[in-house]
Amino acid sequence: MRNYEVEKILDVPVDILTMSDILSDVEECFKENTKLTIASVNPQIILMSEQNKAVKDFIGQSTHRIADGIGIIKVSRWTKGKVTERVAGFDTMEELLRFCNTHKKRIFLYGAKPEVVKLAGENIATTYPNLEVAGMIDGYTKLSDDKIVEQINEAQADMVFVALGSPKQEEWLKKNINLISANVFQTIGGSLDVLSGTAKRAPEIFITLNLEWLYRSISNPKRFYRIFQLPVFVLKSINWHRKQGKH
C-alpha cells in the first residue's frame, strides 16, 4: 500500500487520497494478506479525540483516514491545506460491498439494533448476490469481546464493518483488531440504518452541496447538537494551525 501525504487538523491525521486510491489498496491488501483500516474523520470525531485517547490512537494507527465531512475540507482550504475531496464513509462502504460482490468476498456486520443489522444484512445479500454475509452481531449483544472476535474469525470474514457509533466503534476496533483474521475493517457509524431501510440518506441536493451532515442533524433530534459543534471545530482548528505556524 502506498504512503499518502498526511495533513493534520487539530493534531488528527487526514490522508490526502481518493476513492480510487482506497479500492486499489484494498485489492493489494488481499494479494499481500495485510490489514487495511478505514477510519472516518469528521469534525465531531476530531473534537471527540481531544478527550478520548483511544479514538485519537485508533485514527493514528489506521491505514486510511478519510475526510468524511465538509468541515474538514473547508478548514483545510482556509489553512492552505491540501485536502480537497470528501470521501464519504457511506459511499466508501458501498464501494467495498461492490468490490466484495465482484471478488466473492465474505463480510461481517457488527453493530446497530438487532432488527436493523438483520434487515441490512438481508438487503446487502439481495443487492450484492455474489458476496456472502458470513455473520452479523447487533450492537446490543451481551456477548463478550472474546466471543465476538471468535464468531468473526469462525465466519472467516474478509471484511468487517463496525457500526457501534463513535467513540465505541473506534474503541472496540483499537482493542480487538489485531485479534481478528479479516483483512479490511471500516467504522461505519449509522450506515446500517440506511442500508436496512429504517432511515433515509439525505436527498441528493444535500449530498451534492456537501450538507448531508446538516440534513442528518435536523432530521434527528439526538444529532441536533452537532450543528453547534461545527463553529467550535472551525475556530479550534484555525487556532491550532496558527499555533503551529501554519497559518
mmCIF file of C-alpha atoms in Angstrom:
data_model
loop_
_atom_site.group_PDB
_atom_site.id
_atom_site.type_symbol
_atom_site.label_atom_id
_atom_site.label_comp_id
_atom_site.label_asym_id
_atom_site.label_seq_id
_atom_site.Cartn_x
_atom_site.Cartn_y
_atom_site.Cartn_z
ATOM 1 C CA MET A 1 0.000 0.000 0.000
ATOM 2 C CA ARG A 2 1.117 3.498 -0.742
ATOM 3 C CA ASN A 3 2.085 6.021 1.896
ATOM 4 C CA TYR A 4 -0.118 9.054 1.405
ATOM 5 C CA GLU A 5 0.609 12.645 2.205
ATOM 6 C CA VAL A 6 -0.933 13.453 5.564
ATOM 7 C CA GLU A 7 -2.488 16.686 6.746
ATOM 8 C CA LYS A 8 -3.092 17.255 10.432
ATOM 9 C CA ILE A 9 -6.210 19.048 11.591
ATOM 10 C CA LEU A 10 -6.323 19.748 15.329
ATOM 11 C CA ASP A 11 -3.457 17.246 15.568
ATOM 12 C CA VAL A 12 -5.546 14.465 13.947
ATOM 13 C CA PRO A 13 -4.188 12.957 10.696
ATOM 14 C CA VAL A 14 -6.224 13.028 7.485
ATOM 15 C CA ASP A 15 -4.877 11.241 4.414
ATOM 16 C CA ILE A 16 -4.895 13.027 1.085
ATOM 17 C CA LEU A 17 -6.414 10.315 -1.083
ATOM 18 C CA THR A 18 -9.325 9.415 -3.349
ATOM 19 C CA MET A 19 -11.842 6.586 -3.525
ATOM 20 C CA SER A 20 -9.795 5.047 -6.352
ATOM 21 C CA ASP A 21 -6.751 5.006 -4.074
ATOM 22 C CA ILE A 22 -8.692 3.120 -1.417
ATOM 23 C CA LEU A 23 -10.012 0.493 -3.829
ATOM 24 C CA SER A 24 -6.567 -0.027 -5.328
ATOM 25 C CA ASP A 25 -5.123 -0.541 -1.847
ATOM 26 C CA VAL A 26 -7.935 -2.940 -0.889
ATOM 27 C CA GLU A 27 -7.100 -5.136 -3.850
ATOM 28 C CA GLU A 28 -3.416 -5.040 -2.928
ATOM 29 C CA CYS A 29 -4.055 -5.844 0.734
ATOM 30 C CA PHE A 30 -5.789 -9.087 -0.234
ATOM 31 C CA LYS A 31 -2.952 -10.020 -2.551
ATOM 32 C CA GLU A 32 -0.392 -9.323 0.183
ATOM 33 C CA ASN A 33 -2.620 -10.629 3.023
ATOM 34 C CA THR A 34 -2.215 -7.467 5.084
ATOM 35 C CA LYS A 35 -4.645 -5.394 7.159
ATOM 36 C CA LEU A 36 -6.323 -2.197 5.952
ATOM 37 C CA THR A 37 -8.358 0.019 8.269
ATOM 38 C CA ILE A 38 -10.620 2.826 7.073
ATOM 39 C CA ALA A 39 -11.435 5.425 9.713
ATOM 40 C CA SER A 40 -13.879 8.252 9.071
ATOM 41 C CA VAL A 41 -12.623 11.638 10.201
ATOM 42 C CA ASN A 42 -15.182 14.412 10.622
ATOM 43 C CA PRO A 43 -15.426 17.493 12.873
ATOM 44 C CA GLN A 44 -17.319 15.647 15.624
ATOM 45 C CA ILE A 45 -14.799 12.802 15.767
ATOM 46 C CA ILE A 46 -11.868 15.235 15.831
ATOM 47 C CA LEU A 47 -13.412 17.123 18.761
ATOM 48 C CA MET A 48 -14.113 13.788 20.463
ATOM 49 C CA SER A 49 -10.497 12.739 20.020
ATOM 50 C CA GLU A 50 -9.375 15.696 22.148
ATOM 51 C CA GLN A 51 -10.959 13.987 25.166
ATOM 52 C CA ASN A 52 -10.714 10.351 24.106
ATOM 53 C CA LYS A 53 -7.214 8.967 23.634
ATOM 54 C CA ALA A 54 -8.476 5.636 22.252
ATOM 55 C CA VAL A 55 -10.247 7.414 19.398
ATOM 56 C CA LYS A 56 -7.191 9.502 18.600
ATOM 57 C CA ASP A 57 -4.904 6.470 18.758
ATOM 58 C CA PHE A 58 -7.197 4.410 16.536
ATOM 59 C CA ILE A 59 -7.251 7.112 13.866
ATOM 60 C CA GLY A 60 -3.493 7.478 14.123
ATOM 61 C CA GLN A 61 -2.982 3.743 13.677
ATOM 62 C CA SER A 62 -5.466 3.352 10.787
ATOM 63 C CA THR A 63 -4.104 2.936 7.284
ATOM 64 C CA HIS A 64 -6.711 5.178 5.615
ATOM 65 C CA ARG A 65 -8.061 8.257 7.439
ATOM 66 C CA ILE A 66 -10.783 9.622 5.161
ATOM 67 C CA ALA A 67 -12.075 13.198 5.121
ATOM 68 C CA ASP A 68 -15.706 12.329 5.817
ATOM 69 C CA GLY A 69 -17.105 15.807 6.333
ATOM 70 C CA ILE A 70 -17.265 19.133 4.531
ATOM 71 C CA GLY A 71 -15.939 20.801 7.698
ATOM 72 C CA ILE A 72 -12.625 19.011 7.124
ATOM 73 C CA ILE A 73 -12.458 20.259 3.533
ATOM 74 C CA LYS A 74 -13.276 23.853 4.497
ATOM 75 C CA VAL A 75 -10.722 24.028 7.324
ATOM 76 C CA SER A 76 -8.070 22.546 5.047
ATOM 77 C CA ARG A 77 -8.812 25.189 2.415
ATOM 78 C CA TRP A 78 -8.819 28.051 4.926
ATOM 79 C CA THR A 79 -5.485 26.900 6.349
ATOM 80 C CA LYS A 80 -3.903 26.412 2.908
ATOM 81 C CA GLY A 81 -4.028 22.620 3.228
ATOM 82 C CA LYS A 82 -4.353 20.002 0.503
ATOM 83 C CA VAL A 83 -7.465 18.028 1.466
ATOM 84 C CA THR A 84 -9.814 18.912 -1.384
ATOM 85 C CA GLU A 85 -12.001 15.830 -1.792
ATOM 86 C CA ARG A 86 -14.579 14.496 0.618
ATOM 87 C CA VAL A 87 -14.562 10.700 0.822
ATOM 88 C CA ALA A 88 -17.887 9.823 2.457
ATOM 89 C CA GLY A 89 -17.942 6.814 4.743
ATOM 90 C CA PHE A 90 -21.260 5.567 3.340
ATOM 91 C CA ASP A 91 -20.005 5.818 -0.245
ATOM 92 C CA THR A 92 -16.829 4.014 0.765
ATOM 93 C CA MET A 93 -18.818 1.162 2.287
ATOM 94 C CA GLU A 94 -20.897 0.834 -0.879
ATOM 95 C CA GLU A 95 -17.727 0.671 -2.980
ATOM 96 C CA LEU A 96 -16.312 -2.001 -0.671
ATOM 97 C CA LEU A 97 -19.521 -4.012 -0.990
ATOM 98 C CA ARG A 98 -19.242 -3.790 -4.781
ATOM 99 C CA PHE A 99 -15.656 -4.997 -4.514
ATOM 100 C CA CYS A 100 -16.773 -7.927 -2.350
ATOM 101 C CA ASN A 101 -19.516 -8.742 -4.829
ATOM 102 C CA THR A 102 -17.052 -8.770 -7.733
ATOM 103 C CA HIS A 103 -14.464 -10.820 -5.873
ATOM 104 C CA LYS A 104 -16.882 -13.079 -3.953
ATOM 105 C CA LYS A 105 -15.682 -11.995 -0.519
ATOM 106 C CA ARG A 106 -17.200 -12.643 2.906
ATOM 107 C CA ILE A 107 -18.342 -9.781 5.149
ATOM 108 C CA PHE A 108 -19.286 -9.475 8.807
ATOM 109 C CA LEU A 109 -21.577 -6.805 10.259
ATOM 110 C CA TYR A 110 -21.252 -5.771 13.901
ATOM 111 C CA GLY A 111 -23.426 -3.082 15.445
ATOM 112 C CA ALA A 112 -26.807 -1.323 15.262
ATOM 113 C CA LYS A 113 -30.116 -2.575 16.687
ATOM 114 C CA PRO A 114 -30.961 -6.278 16.225
ATOM 115 C CA GLU A 115 -33.695 -5.637 13.658
ATOM 116 C CA VAL A 116 -31.538 -3.086 11.820
ATOM 117 C CA VAL A 117 -28.468 -5.281 11.346
ATOM 118 C CA LYS A 118 -30.728 -8.193 10.285
ATOM 119 C CA LEU A 119 -32.519 -6.106 7.641
ATOM 120 C CA ALA A 120 -29.257 -4.542 6.464
ATOM 121 C CA GLY A 121 -27.708 -7.977 6.053
ATOM 122 C CA GLU A 122 -30.701 -9.206 4.065
ATOM 123 C CA ASN A 123 -30.698 -6.136 1.811
ATOM 124 C CA ILE A 124 -26.951 -6.372 1.214
ATOM 125 C CA ALA A 125 -27.292 -10.051 0.295
ATOM 126 C CA THR A 126 -30.047 -9.196 -2.179
ATOM 127 C CA THR A 127 -28.232 -6.239 -3.748
ATOM 128 C CA TYR A 128 -24.844 -7.959 -3.889
ATOM 129 C CA PRO A 129 -25.649 -11.655 -4.508
ATOM 130 C CA ASN A 130 -22.052 -12.730 -5.141
ATOM 131 C CA LEU A 131 -20.710 -11.705 -1.750
ATOM 132 C CA GLU A 132 -21.526 -13.668 1.396
ATOM 133 C CA VAL A 133 -22.840 -12.096 4.577
ATOM 134 C CA ALA A 134 -20.872 -14.505 6.740
ATOM 135 C CA GLY A 135 -22.230 -13.249 10.052
ATOM 136 C CA MET A 136 -23.982 -10.496 11.985
ATOM 137 C CA ILE A 137 -23.970 -9.392 15.616
ATOM 138 C CA ASP A 138 -26.056 -6.477 16.838
ATOM 139 C CA GLY A 139 -24.639 -3.663 18.932
ATOM 140 C CA TYR A 140 -26.782 -4.615 21.940
ATOM 141 C CA THR A 141 -25.375 -8.110 22.308
ATOM 142 C CA LYS A 142 -24.384 -9.422 25.732
ATOM 143 C CA LEU A 143 -21.532 -11.396 24.178
ATOM 144 C CA SER A 144 -18.042 -10.647 25.471
ATOM 145 C CA ASP A 145 -15.447 -9.158 23.145
ATOM 146 C CA ASP A 146 -13.679 -12.518 23.095
ATOM 147 C CA LYS A 147 -16.851 -14.255 21.877
ATOM 148 C CA ILE A 148 -17.487 -11.590 19.239
ATOM 149 C CA VAL A 149 -13.932 -11.921 17.940
ATOM 150 C CA GLU A 150 -14.308 -15.708 17.958
ATOM 151 C CA GLN A 151 -17.501 -15.536 15.889
ATOM 152 C CA ILE A 152 -15.933 -13.167 13.359
ATOM 153 C CA ASN A 153 -12.929 -15.449 12.947
ATOM 154 C CA GLU A 154 -15.069 -18.579 12.723
ATOM 155 C CA ALA A 155 -17.070 -16.871 9.954
ATOM 156 C CA GLN A 156 -13.800 -16.434 8.022
ATOM 157 C CA ALA A 157 -14.773 -12.855 7.217
ATOM 158 C CA ASP A 158 -12.694 -10.921 4.708
ATOM 159 C CA MET A 159 -14.154 -7.534 5.674
ATOM 160 C CA VAL A 160 -15.613 -6.346 8.968
ATOM 161 C CA PHE A 161 -17.942 -3.333 9.196
ATOM 162 C CA VAL A 162 -18.339 -1.919 12.716
ATOM 163 C CA ALA A 163 -21.450 0.190 13.347
ATOM 164 C CA LEU A 164 -21.307 0.991 17.056
ATOM 165 C CA GLY A 165 -21.150 4.763 16.622
ATOM 166 C CA SER A 166 -18.337 6.915 17.942
ATOM 167 C CA PRO A 167 -16.464 6.504 20.228
ATOM 168 C CA LYS A 168 -17.485 2.862 20.798
ATOM 169 C CA GLN A 169 -16.579 1.629 17.309
ATOM 170 C CA GLU A 170 -13.110 3.172 17.403
ATOM 171 C CA GLU A 171 -12.504 1.935 20.950
ATOM 172 C CA TRP A 172 -13.655 -1.588 20.070
ATOM 173 C CA LEU A 173 -11.506 -1.876 16.967
ATOM 174 C CA LYS A 174 -8.443 -0.425 18.670
ATOM 175 C CA LYS A 175 -8.759 -3.122 21.331
ATOM 176 C CA ASN A 176 -9.616 -6.069 19.089
ATOM 177 C CA ILE A 177 -8.414 -5.531 15.520
ATOM 178 C CA ASN A 178 -5.165 -7.455 15.962
ATOM 179 C CA LEU A 179 -7.123 -10.486 17.189
ATOM 180 C CA ILE A 180 -9.256 -10.689 14.044
ATOM 181 C CA SER A 181 -8.088 -12.511 10.936
ATOM 182 C CA ALA A 182 -10.030 -10.359 8.431
ATOM 183 C CA ASN A 183 -8.137 -8.058 6.063
ATOM 184 C CA VAL A 184 -10.325 -4.961 5.790
ATOM 185 C CA PHE A 185 -12.079 -3.008 8.549
ATOM 186 C CA GLN A 186 -14.267 0.089 8.404
ATOM 187 C CA THR A 187 -16.018 2.188 11.042
ATOM 188 C CA ILE A 188 -19.440 2.936 9.545
ATOM 189 C CA GLY A 189 -21.490 4.752 12.191
ATOM 190 C CA GLY A 190 -25.165 4.737 11.189
ATOM 191 C CA SER A 191 -24.723 3.287 7.696
ATOM 192 C CA LEU A 192 -26.656 0.120 8.559
ATOM 193 C CA ASP A 193 -29.708 2.243 9.375
ATOM 194 C CA VAL A 194 -29.708 3.443 5.776
ATOM 195 C CA LEU A 195 -28.909 0.039 4.270
ATOM 196 C CA SER A 196 -31.692 -1.548 6.326
ATOM 197 C CA GLY A 197 -34.225 0.977 5.046
ATOM 198 C CA THR A 198 -35.063 2.165 8.570
ATOM 199 C CA ALA A 199 -33.504 5.555 7.850
ATOM 200 C CA LYS A 200 -33.138 7.513 4.649
ATOM 201 C CA ARG A 201 -29.939 9.011 3.347
ATOM 202 C CA ALA A 202 -30.051 12.760 2.710
ATOM 203 C CA PRO A 203 -31.687 13.884 -0.550
ATOM 204 C CA GLU A 204 -29.278 14.218 -3.471
ATOM 205 C CA ILE A 205 -29.259 18.029 -3.308
ATOM 206 C CA PHE A 206 -27.885 17.897 0.266
ATOM 207 C CA ILE A 207 -25.209 15.392 -0.775
ATOM 208 C CA THR A 208 -24.228 17.486 -3.813
ATOM 209 C CA LEU A 209 -23.939 20.634 -1.685
ATOM 210 C CA ASN A 210 -21.956 18.745 0.989
ATOM 211 C CA LEU A 211 -24.726 19.402 3.502
ATOM 212 C CA GLU A 212 -25.537 15.800 4.338
ATOM 213 C CA TRP A 213 -24.420 16.432 7.926
ATOM 214 C CA LEU A 214 -26.983 19.255 8.213
ATOM 215 C CA TYR A 215 -29.827 17.067 6.940
ATOM 216 C CA ARG A 216 -28.954 14.333 9.432
ATOM 217 C CA SER A 217 -28.690 16.828 12.284
ATOM 218 C CA ILE A 218 -32.049 18.438 11.510
ATOM 219 C CA SER A 219 -33.896 15.174 10.902
ATOM 220 C CA ASN A 220 -32.626 13.505 14.094
ATOM 221 C CA PRO A 221 -33.093 15.492 17.332
ATOM 222 C CA LYS A 222 -30.344 13.445 19.016
ATOM 223 C CA ARG A 223 -27.858 14.839 16.484
ATOM 224 C CA PHE A 224 -29.048 18.457 16.609
ATOM 225 C CA TYR A 225 -26.166 19.480 18.882
ATOM 226 C CA ARG A 226 -23.754 18.759 16.024
ATOM 227 C CA ILE A 227 -24.850 21.954 14.292
ATOM 228 C CA PHE A 228 -23.260 23.922 17.137
ATOM 229 C CA GLN A 229 -20.118 21.784 17.143
ATOM 230 C CA LEU A 230 -19.104 22.908 13.657
ATOM 231 C CA PRO A 231 -18.187 26.542 14.506
ATOM 232 C CA VAL A 232 -16.348 25.288 17.615
ATOM 233 C CA PHE A 233 -14.386 22.876 15.429
ATOM 234 C CA VAL A 234 -13.544 25.571 12.879
ATOM 235 C CA LEU A 235 -12.319 28.065 15.465
ATOM 236 C CA LYS A 236 -10.277 25.458 17.343
ATOM 237 C CA SER A 237 -8.734 24.108 14.143
ATOM 238 C CA ILE A 238 -7.709 27.504 12.787
ATOM 239 C CA ASN A 239 -6.282 28.500 16.176
ATOM 240 C CA TRP A 240 -4.312 25.222 16.379
ATOM 241 C CA HIS A 241 -2.871 25.798 12.904
ATOM 242 C CA ARG A 242 -1.816 29.317 13.850
ATOM 243 C CA LYS A 243 -0.032 27.994 16.923
ATOM 244 C CA GLN A 244 1.799 25.504 14.691
ATOM 245 C CA GLY A 245 2.895 28.395 12.495
ATOM 246 C CA LYS A 246 0.912 27.013 9.574
ATOM 247 C CA HIS A 247 -1.488 29.886 9.014
#
